[in-house]
């Protein structure tokens, strides 16, 4: 239970909690030479703690841009993004980096594990950055690797792990500092169907254990596994089921 | 050895006392002229201790039957003297009286050498000779080498130029390698930044890695340099038949190499990493 600092699983009839993410009428424009690309056009949404959301839509519809705003990686051109009550657009770079470290977990399509580090060391990396003591991070890393089913492979380097195993290590790494929000960008994009299904199960379990999960995906199965699916097109949300 | 042969040693430089012939005879008698010849001469003329030879001051004279018969009393190894290395002269050491009789040129010494125990002793001896001995001037053998052979100066300058070019080229090479290595990891670095790893931590880890690479590289380079010096010394000692060391890897050189490599490595790592961490993570991801 200590793996994700479990919050009560909401279930369909749970009381509506305060949202962990609040996006209000967010716009994101990118200058492209003399033109401006409107990646997001007035997007509003809320993510509750323990929510499990899939954002789907065609390429270039603004999914990843929205994910970046929620991950405090980017700032809206207009509108507001609040994460755990804090205005992401008002954070300075150092502040945003620190915030990401402690409050948000990232899972990428291509894992991005450090090749020279073992699975356990990769998981320990964000904890080391957060100043967690050595013994504590080793214990926590083992616990997380057990959680994702890789307890026996903690000493293996990424090159000695399969794609699915690497992604599980990446998920364990994302959970290292007990984030309330896990953001995943095409987490099954590099995996075969069977391995992708394992990752979907892992996300489900994570979510049950109290972490809000937001995935951007083209994978219909991953989207179907989420409680809510947000559809986007041309920088706008076209359908969003109620929380 | 110095007291018995020391004054005789410089007489080799007077010119080449001609070797009239070698005879493998019986051991020298006590009153005969005894000489020491250097190892190269012994090898080339197939001479051994106890052999008798005829010496004369002029080439060919000994063959005609005139000259002094001398017994080879010792075979000496050539000193490691840079001023002697390129000479093909054979060295023969005689007692001063024997040499004066042979050359018919008494009380005249062109040059003599004194072996000292180290730098300060050398300077002290030089100063005393230069102060006290009118008509003499004492030089260090290295100075003689430089003074008598401009080649040493040219070679020395050439070596410095090569060293400078090597350092500049290796510095640029190291910088390029590190830039490439860091560039290869732009997405990894972007991922680290997204995960919340600070710029300082990223720069520090890359600089540390660069320092380690430099340290290992300088250790390998030093090892290769040492191996190269062994091969060079082995080859040229054979060519010139001298104990002179042609290539040296001293602790000072190792220290300079290691410090230089680490400074270059850390500098290159710092430049490469700061360049990347200043770029927004999403740009590094190509978005």
PDB file of N, CA, C and O in Angstrom, chain A residues 19-70:
ATOM      1  N   UNK A  19     -10.578  18.538  -7.892  1.00  0.00           N
ATOM      2  CA  UNK A  19      -9.721  18.120  -9.012  1.00  0.00           C
ATOM      3  C   UNK A  19      -8.234  18.369  -8.724  1.00  0.00           C
ATOM      4  O   UNK A  19      -7.890  19.351  -8.070  1.00  0.00           O
ATOM      5  N   UNK A  20      -7.435  17.472  -9.228  1.00  0.00           N
ATOM      6  CA  UNK A  20      -5.986  17.625  -9.078  1.00  0.00           C
ATOM      7  C   UNK A  20      -5.433  18.492 -10.211  1.00  0.00           C
ATOM      8  O   UNK A  20      -4.432  19.190 -10.057  1.00  0.00           O
ATOM      9  N   UNK A  21      -6.121  18.434 -11.361  1.00  0.00           N
ATOM     10  CA  UNK A  21      -5.745  19.262 -12.513  1.00  0.00           C
ATOM     11  C   UNK A  21      -6.973  20.047 -12.943  1.00  0.00           C
ATOM     12  O   UNK A  21      -8.069  19.504 -13.032  1.00  0.00           O
ATOM     13  N   UNK A  22      -6.749  21.323 -13.164  1.00  0.00           N
ATOM     14  CA  UNK A  22      -7.857  22.144 -13.647  1.00  0.00           C
ATOM     15  C   UNK A  22      -7.329  22.982 -14.816  1.00  0.00           C
ATOM     16  O   UNK A  22      -6.458  23.822 -14.617  1.00  0.00           O
ATOM     17  N   UNK A  23      -7.843  22.710 -15.988  1.00  0.00           N
ATOM     18  CA  UNK A  23      -7.432  23.485 -17.164  1.00  0.00           C
ATOM     19  C   UNK A  23      -8.610  24.363 -17.557  1.00  0.00           C
ATOM     20  O   UNK A  23      -9.722  23.866 -17.768  1.00  0.00           O
ATOM     21  N   UNK A  24      -8.358  25.672 -17.580  1.00  0.00           N
ATOM     22  CA  UNK A  24      -9.460  26.594 -17.846  1.00  0.00           C
ATOM     23  C   UNK A  24      -9.191  27.400 -19.111  1.00  0.00           C
ATOM     24  O   UNK A  24      -8.261  28.208 -19.151  1.00  0.00           O
ATOM     25  N   UNK A  25      -9.945  27.106 -20.107  1.00  0.00           N
ATOM     26  CA  UNK A  25      -9.938  27.879 -21.357  1.00  0.00           C
ATOM     27  C   UNK A  25      -8.501  28.127 -21.851  1.00  0.00           C
ATOM     28  O   UNK A  25      -8.103  29.267 -22.112  1.00  0.00           O
ATOM     29  N   UNK A  26      -7.761  27.024 -21.942  1.00  0.00           N
ATOM     30  CA  UNK A  26      -6.339  27.146 -22.284  1.00  0.00           C
ATOM     31  C   UNK A  26      -6.119  27.190 -23.795  1.00  0.00           C
ATOM     32  O   UNK A  26      -6.716  26.409 -24.538  1.00  0.00           O
ATOM     33  N   UNK A  27      -5.279  28.104 -24.168  1.00  0.00           N
ATOM     34  CA  UNK A  27      -4.843  28.222 -25.568  1.00  0.00           C
ATOM     35  C   UNK A  27      -3.331  28.004 -25.611  1.00  0.00           C
ATOM     36  O   UNK A  27      -2.626  28.379 -24.696  1.00  0.00           O
ATOM     37  N   UNK A  28      -2.886  27.428 -26.683  1.00  0.00           N
ATOM     38  CA  UNK A  28      -1.427  27.350 -26.881  1.00  0.00           C
ATOM     39  C   UNK A  28      -1.142  27.600 -28.349  1.00  0.00           C
ATOM     40  O   UNK A  28      -1.577  26.830 -29.234  1.00  0.00           O
ATOM     41  N   UNK A  29      -0.440  28.702 -28.585  1.00  0.00           N
ATOM     42  CA  UNK A  29      -0.103  29.091 -29.962  1.00  0.00           C
ATOM     43  C   UNK A  29       1.415  28.989 -30.139  1.00  0.00           C
ATOM     44  O   UNK A  29       2.175  29.371 -29.254  1.00  0.00           O
ATOM     45  N   UNK A  30       1.813  28.501 -31.283  1.00  0.00           N
ATOM     46  CA  UNK A  30       3.245  28.441 -31.612  1.00  0.00           C
ATOM     47  C   UNK A  30       3.510  29.278 -32.853  1.00  0.00           C
ATOM     48  O   UNK A  30       2.877  29.041 -33.896  1.00  0.00           O
ATOM     49  N   UNK A  31       4.426  30.218 -32.754  1.00  0.00           N
ATOM     50  CA  UNK A  31       4.777  30.946 -33.983  1.00  0.00           C
ATOM     51  C   UNK A  31       5.591  30.049 -34.906  1.00  0.00           C
ATOM     52  O   UNK A  31       6.498  29.356 -34.456  1.00  0.00           O
ATOM     53  N   UNK A  32       5.199  29.985 -36.159  1.00  0.00           N
ATOM     54  CA  UNK A  32       5.920  29.185 -37.169  1.00  0.00           C
ATOM     55  C   UNK A  32       6.253  30.108 -38.317  1.00  0.00           C
ATOM     56  O   UNK A  32       5.455  30.261 -39.238  1.00  0.00           O
ATOM     57  N   UNK A  33       7.378  30.757 -38.240  1.00  0.00           N
ATOM     58  CA  UNK A  33       7.699  31.756 -39.255  1.00  0.00           C
ATOM     59  C   UNK A  33       6.731  32.919 -39.117  1.00  0.00           C
ATOM     60  O   UNK A  33       6.593  33.490 -38.034  1.00  0.00           O
ATOM     61  N   UNK A  34       6.071  33.233 -40.207  1.00  0.00           N
ATOM     62  CA  UNK A  34       5.126  34.357 -40.157  1.00  0.00           C
ATOM     63  C   UNK A  34       3.741  33.912 -39.697  1.00  0.00           C
ATOM     64  O   UNK A  34       2.875  34.718 -39.410  1.00  0.00           O
ATOM     65  N   UNK A  35       3.564  32.590 -39.657  1.00  0.00           N
ATOM     66  CA  UNK A  35       2.251  32.054 -39.289  1.00  0.00           C
ATOM     67  C   UNK A  35       2.228  31.672 -37.816  1.00  0.00           C
ATOM     68  O   UNK A  35       3.284  31.555 -37.172  1.00  0.00           O
ATOM     69  N   UNK A  36       1.049  31.464 -37.304  1.00  0.00           N
ATOM     70  CA  UNK A  36       0.908  30.978 -35.934  1.00  0.00           C
ATOM     71  C   UNK A  36       0.081  29.702 -35.950  1.00  0.00           C
ATOM     72  O   UNK A  36      -0.993  29.655 -36.572  1.00  0.00           O
ATOM     73  N   UNK A  37       0.625  28.680 -35.301  1.00  0.00           N
ATOM     74  CA  UNK A  37      -0.111  27.418 -35.205  1.00  0.00           C
ATOM     75  C   UNK A  37      -0.878  27.429 -33.888  1.00  0.00           C
ATOM     76  O   UNK A  37      -0.298  27.651 -32.823  1.00  0.00           O
ATOM     77  N   UNK A  38      -2.171  27.202 -33.993  1.00  0.00           N
ATOM     78  CA  UNK A  38      -3.012  27.174 -32.780  1.00  0.00           C
ATOM     79  C   UNK A  38      -3.147  25.722 -32.345  1.00  0.00           C
ATOM     80  O   UNK A  38      -4.026  25.006 -32.801  1.00  0.00           O
ATOM     81  N   UNK A  39      -2.255  25.303 -31.453  1.00  0.00           N
ATOM     82  CA  UNK A  39      -2.245  23.892 -31.045  1.00  0.00           C
ATOM     83  C   UNK A  39      -3.408  23.575 -30.105  1.00  0.00           C
ATOM     84  O   UNK A  39      -3.983  22.488 -30.167  1.00  0.00           O
ATOM     85  N   UNK A  40      -3.728  24.515 -29.243  1.00  0.00           N
ATOM     86  CA  UNK A  40      -4.890  24.339 -28.360  1.00  0.00           C
ATOM     87  C   UNK A  40      -5.763  25.578 -28.467  1.00  0.00           C
ATOM     88  O   UNK A  40      -5.251  26.706 -28.470  1.00  0.00           O
ATOM     89  N   UNK A  41      -7.076  25.334 -28.515  1.00  0.00           N
ATOM     90  CA  UNK A  41      -7.975  26.470 -28.680  1.00  0.00           C
ATOM     91  C   UNK A  41      -9.112  26.389 -27.667  1.00  0.00           C
ATOM     92  O   UNK A  41     -10.128  25.745 -27.908  1.00  0.00           O
ATOM     93  N   UNK A  42      -8.842  26.971 -26.525  1.00  0.00           N
ATOM     94  CA  UNK A  42      -9.883  27.059 -25.502  1.00  0.00           C
ATOM     95  C   UNK A  42     -10.256  25.737 -24.874  1.00  0.00           C
ATOM     96  O   UNK A  42     -11.425  25.355 -24.827  1.00  0.00           O
ATOM     97  N   UNK A  43      -9.259  25.028 -24.372  1.00  0.00           N
ATOM     98  CA  UNK A  43      -9.507  23.713 -23.769  1.00  0.00           C
ATOM     99  C   UNK A  43      -9.778  23.876 -22.276  1.00  0.00           C
ATOM    100  O   UNK A  43      -9.060  24.602 -21.583  1.00  0.00           O
ATOM    101  N   UNK A  44     -10.785  23.224 -21.800  1.00  0.00           N
ATOM    102  CA  UNK A  44     -11.063  23.196 -20.356  1.00  0.00           C
ATOM    103  C   UNK A  44     -11.332  21.757 -19.937  1.00  0.00           C
ATOM    104  O   UNK A  44     -12.068  21.036 -20.610  1.00  0.00           O
ATOM    105  N   UNK A  45     -10.714  21.363 -18.855  1.00  0.00           N
ATOM    106  CA  UNK A  45     -11.017  20.028 -18.312  1.00  0.00           C
ATOM    107  C   UNK A  45     -10.544  19.947 -16.876  1.00  0.00           C
ATOM    108  O   UNK A  45      -9.755  20.781 -16.410  1.00  0.00           O
ATOM    109  N   UNK A  46     -11.024  18.933 -16.195  1.00  0.00           N
ATOM    110  CA  UNK A  46     -10.605  18.696 -14.820  1.00  0.00           C
ATOM    111  C   UNK A  46     -10.230  17.230 -14.666  1.00  0.00           C
ATOM    112  O   UNK A  46     -10.858  16.361 -15.248  1.00  0.00           O
ATOM    113  N   UNK A  47      -9.211  16.994 -13.892  1.00  0.00           N
ATOM    114  CA  UNK A  47      -8.788  15.623 -13.580  1.00  0.00           C
ATOM    115  C   UNK A  47      -8.866  15.468 -12.067  1.00  0.00           C
ATOM    116  O   UNK A  47      -8.257  16.257 -11.332  1.00  0.00           O
ATOM    117  N   UNK A  48      -9.599  14.474 -11.643  1.00  0.00           N
ATOM    118  CA  UNK A  48      -9.743  14.245 -10.204  1.00  0.00           C
ATOM    119  C   UNK A  48      -8.627  13.328  -9.705  1.00  0.00           C
ATOM    120  O   UNK A  48      -8.039  12.581 -10.490  1.00  0.00           O
ATOM    121  N   UNK A  49      -8.341  13.378  -8.407  1.00  0.00           N
ATOM    122  CA  UNK A  49      -7.424  12.383  -7.858  1.00  0.00           C
ATOM    123  C   UNK A  49      -8.007  10.996  -8.129  1.00  0.00           C
ATOM    124  O   UNK A  49      -9.223  10.808  -8.038  1.00  0.00           O
ATOM    125  N   UNK A  50      -7.186  10.052  -8.447  1.00  0.00           N
ATOM    126  CA  UNK A  50      -7.609   8.686  -8.753  1.00  0.00           C
ATOM    127  C   UNK A  50      -8.374   8.575 -10.072  1.00  0.00           C
ATOM    128  O   UNK A  50      -8.964   7.542 -10.366  1.00  0.00           O
ATOM    129  N   UNK A  51      -8.370   9.663 -10.846  1.00  0.00           N
ATOM    130  CA  UNK A  51      -9.017   9.620 -12.158  1.00  0.00           C
ATOM    131  C   UNK A  51      -8.171   8.774 -13.117  1.00  0.00           C
ATOM    132  O   UNK A  51      -6.969   8.598 -12.914  1.00  0.00           O
ATOM    133  N   UNK A  52      -8.817   8.262 -14.136  1.00  0.00           N
ATOM    134  CA  UNK A  52      -8.100   7.485 -15.145  1.00  0.00           C
ATOM    135  C   UNK A  52      -8.627   7.941 -16.503  1.00  0.00           C
ATOM    136  O   UNK A  52      -9.718   7.563 -16.916  1.00  0.00           O
ATOM    137  N   UNK A  53      -7.837   8.788 -17.145  1.00  0.00           N
ATOM    138  CA  UNK A  53      -8.315   9.478 -18.337  1.00  0.00           C
ATOM    139  C   UNK A  53      -7.458   9.124 -19.542  1.00  0.00           C
ATOM    140  O   UNK A  53      -6.230   9.089 -19.435  1.00  0.00           O
ATOM    141  N   UNK A  54      -8.112   8.872 -20.646  1.00  0.00           N
ATOM    142  CA  UNK A  54      -7.387   8.704 -21.903  1.00  0.00           C
ATOM    143  C   UNK A  54      -7.757   9.878 -22.809  1.00  0.00           C
ATOM    144  O   UNK A  54      -8.922  10.250 -22.913  1.00  0.00           O
ATOM    145  N   UNK A  55      -6.727  10.471 -23.409  1.00  0.00           N
ATOM    146  CA  UNK A  55      -6.965  11.542 -24.377  1.00  0.00           C
ATOM    147  C   UNK A  55      -6.654  10.982 -25.758  1.00  0.00           C
ATOM    148  O   UNK A  55      -5.540  10.504 -25.993  1.00  0.00           O
ATOM    149  N   UNK A  56      -7.646  11.013 -26.612  1.00  0.00           N
ATOM    150  CA  UNK A  56      -7.468  10.425 -27.936  1.00  0.00           C
ATOM    151  C   UNK A  56      -7.819  11.454 -29.009  1.00  0.00           C
ATOM    152  O   UNK A  56      -8.464  12.463 -28.733  1.00  0.00           O
ATOM    153  N   UNK A  57      -7.378  11.149 -30.202  1.00  0.00           N
ATOM    154  CA  UNK A  57      -7.668  12.047 -31.316  1.00  0.00           C
ATOM    155  C   UNK A  57      -6.611  11.864 -32.386  1.00  0.00           C
ATOM    156  O   UNK A  57      -5.579  11.244 -32.149  1.00  0.00           O
ATOM    157  N   UNK A  58      -6.853  12.426 -33.548  1.00  0.00           N
ATOM    158  CA  UNK A  58      -5.884  12.262 -34.643  1.00  0.00           C
ATOM    159  C   UNK A  58      -4.575  12.991 -34.345  1.00  0.00           C
ATOM    160  O   UNK A  58      -4.531  13.875 -33.494  1.00  0.00           O
ATOM    161  N   UNK A  59      -3.533  12.618 -35.071  1.00  0.00           N
ATOM    162  CA  UNK A  59      -2.239  13.276 -34.894  1.00  0.00           C
ATOM    163  C   UNK A  59      -2.376  14.772 -35.157  1.00  0.00           C
ATOM    164  O   UNK A  59      -3.077  15.192 -36.079  1.00  0.00           O
ATOM    165  N   UNK A  60      -1.699  15.551 -34.305  1.00  0.00           N
ATOM    166  CA  UNK A  60      -1.710  17.003 -34.482  1.00  0.00           C
ATOM    167  C   UNK A  60      -2.937  17.680 -33.915  1.00  0.00           C
ATOM    168  O   UNK A  60      -3.133  18.882 -34.117  1.00  0.00           O
ATOM    169  N   UNK A  61      -3.780  16.932 -33.166  1.00  0.00           N
ATOM    170  CA  UNK A  61      -5.014  17.536 -32.642  1.00  0.00           C
ATOM    171  C   UNK A  61      -4.765  18.296 -31.334  1.00  0.00           C
ATOM    172  O   UNK A  61      -5.658  18.972 -30.835  1.00  0.00           O
ATOM    173  N   UNK A  62      -3.538  18.166 -30.780  1.00  0.00           N
ATOM    174  CA  UNK A  62      -3.229  18.924 -29.550  1.00  0.00           C
ATOM    175  C   UNK A  62      -3.142  18.072 -28.296  1.00  0.00           C
ATOM    176  O   UNK A  62      -3.029  18.605 -27.189  1.00  0.00           O
ATOM    177  N   UNK A  63      -3.198  16.738 -28.455  1.00  0.00           N
ATOM    178  CA  UNK A  63      -3.170  15.846 -27.270  1.00  0.00           C
ATOM    179  C   UNK A  63      -1.894  16.054 -26.456  1.00  0.00           C
ATOM    180  O   UNK A  63      -1.935  16.263 -25.245  1.00  0.00           O
ATOM    181  N   UNK A  64      -0.764  15.952 -27.156  1.00  0.00           N
ATOM    182  CA  UNK A  64       0.509  16.048 -26.447  1.00  0.00           C
ATOM    183  C   UNK A  64       0.722  17.443 -25.877  1.00  0.00           C
ATOM    184  O   UNK A  64       1.293  17.604 -24.800  1.00  0.00           O
ATOM    185  N   UNK A  65       0.227  18.455 -26.600  1.00  0.00           N
ATOM    186  CA  UNK A  65       0.345  19.835 -26.091  1.00  0.00           C
ATOM    187  C   UNK A  65      -0.417  19.967 -24.778  1.00  0.00           C
ATOM    188  O   UNK A  65       0.083  20.566 -23.817  1.00  0.00           O
ATOM    189  N   UNK A  66      -1.604  19.381 -24.744  1.00  0.00           N
ATOM    190  CA  UNK A  66      -2.399  19.420 -23.511  1.00  0.00           C
ATOM    191  C   UNK A  66      -1.679  18.677 -22.388  1.00  0.00           C
ATOM    192  O   UNK A  66      -1.630  19.148 -21.244  1.00  0.00           O
ATOM    193  N   UNK A  67      -1.088  17.544 -22.739  1.00  0.00           N
ATOM    194  CA  UNK A  67      -0.352  16.755 -21.739  1.00  0.00           C
ATOM    195  C   UNK A  67       0.836  17.576 -21.203  1.00  0.00           C
ATOM    196  O   UNK A  67       1.115  17.565 -20.004  1.00  0.00           O
ATOM    197  N   UNK A  68       1.513  18.285 -22.105  1.00  0.00           N
ATOM    198  CA  UNK A  68       2.650  19.104 -21.686  1.00  0.00           C
ATOM    199  C   UNK A  68       2.226  20.224 -20.738  1.00  0.00           C
ATOM    200  O   UNK A  68       2.948  20.562 -19.801  1.00  0.00           O
ATOM    201  N   UNK A  69       1.056  20.787 -20.999  1.00  0.00           N
ATOM    202  CA  UNK A  69       0.559  21.831 -20.094  1.00  0.00           C
ATOM    203  C   UNK A  69       0.259  21.240 -18.721  1.00  0.00           C
ATOM    204  O   UNK A  69       0.591  21.827 -17.690  1.00  0.00           O
ATOM    205  N   UNK A  70      -0.353  20.053 -18.724  1.00  0.00           N
ATOM    206  CA  UNK A  70      -0.677  19.401 -17.440  1.00  0.00           C
ATOM    207  C   UNK A  70       0.594  18.947 -16.718  1.00  0.00           C
ATOM    208  O   UNK A  70       0.614  18.821 -15.504  1.00  0.00           O
TER     209      UNK A  70
END
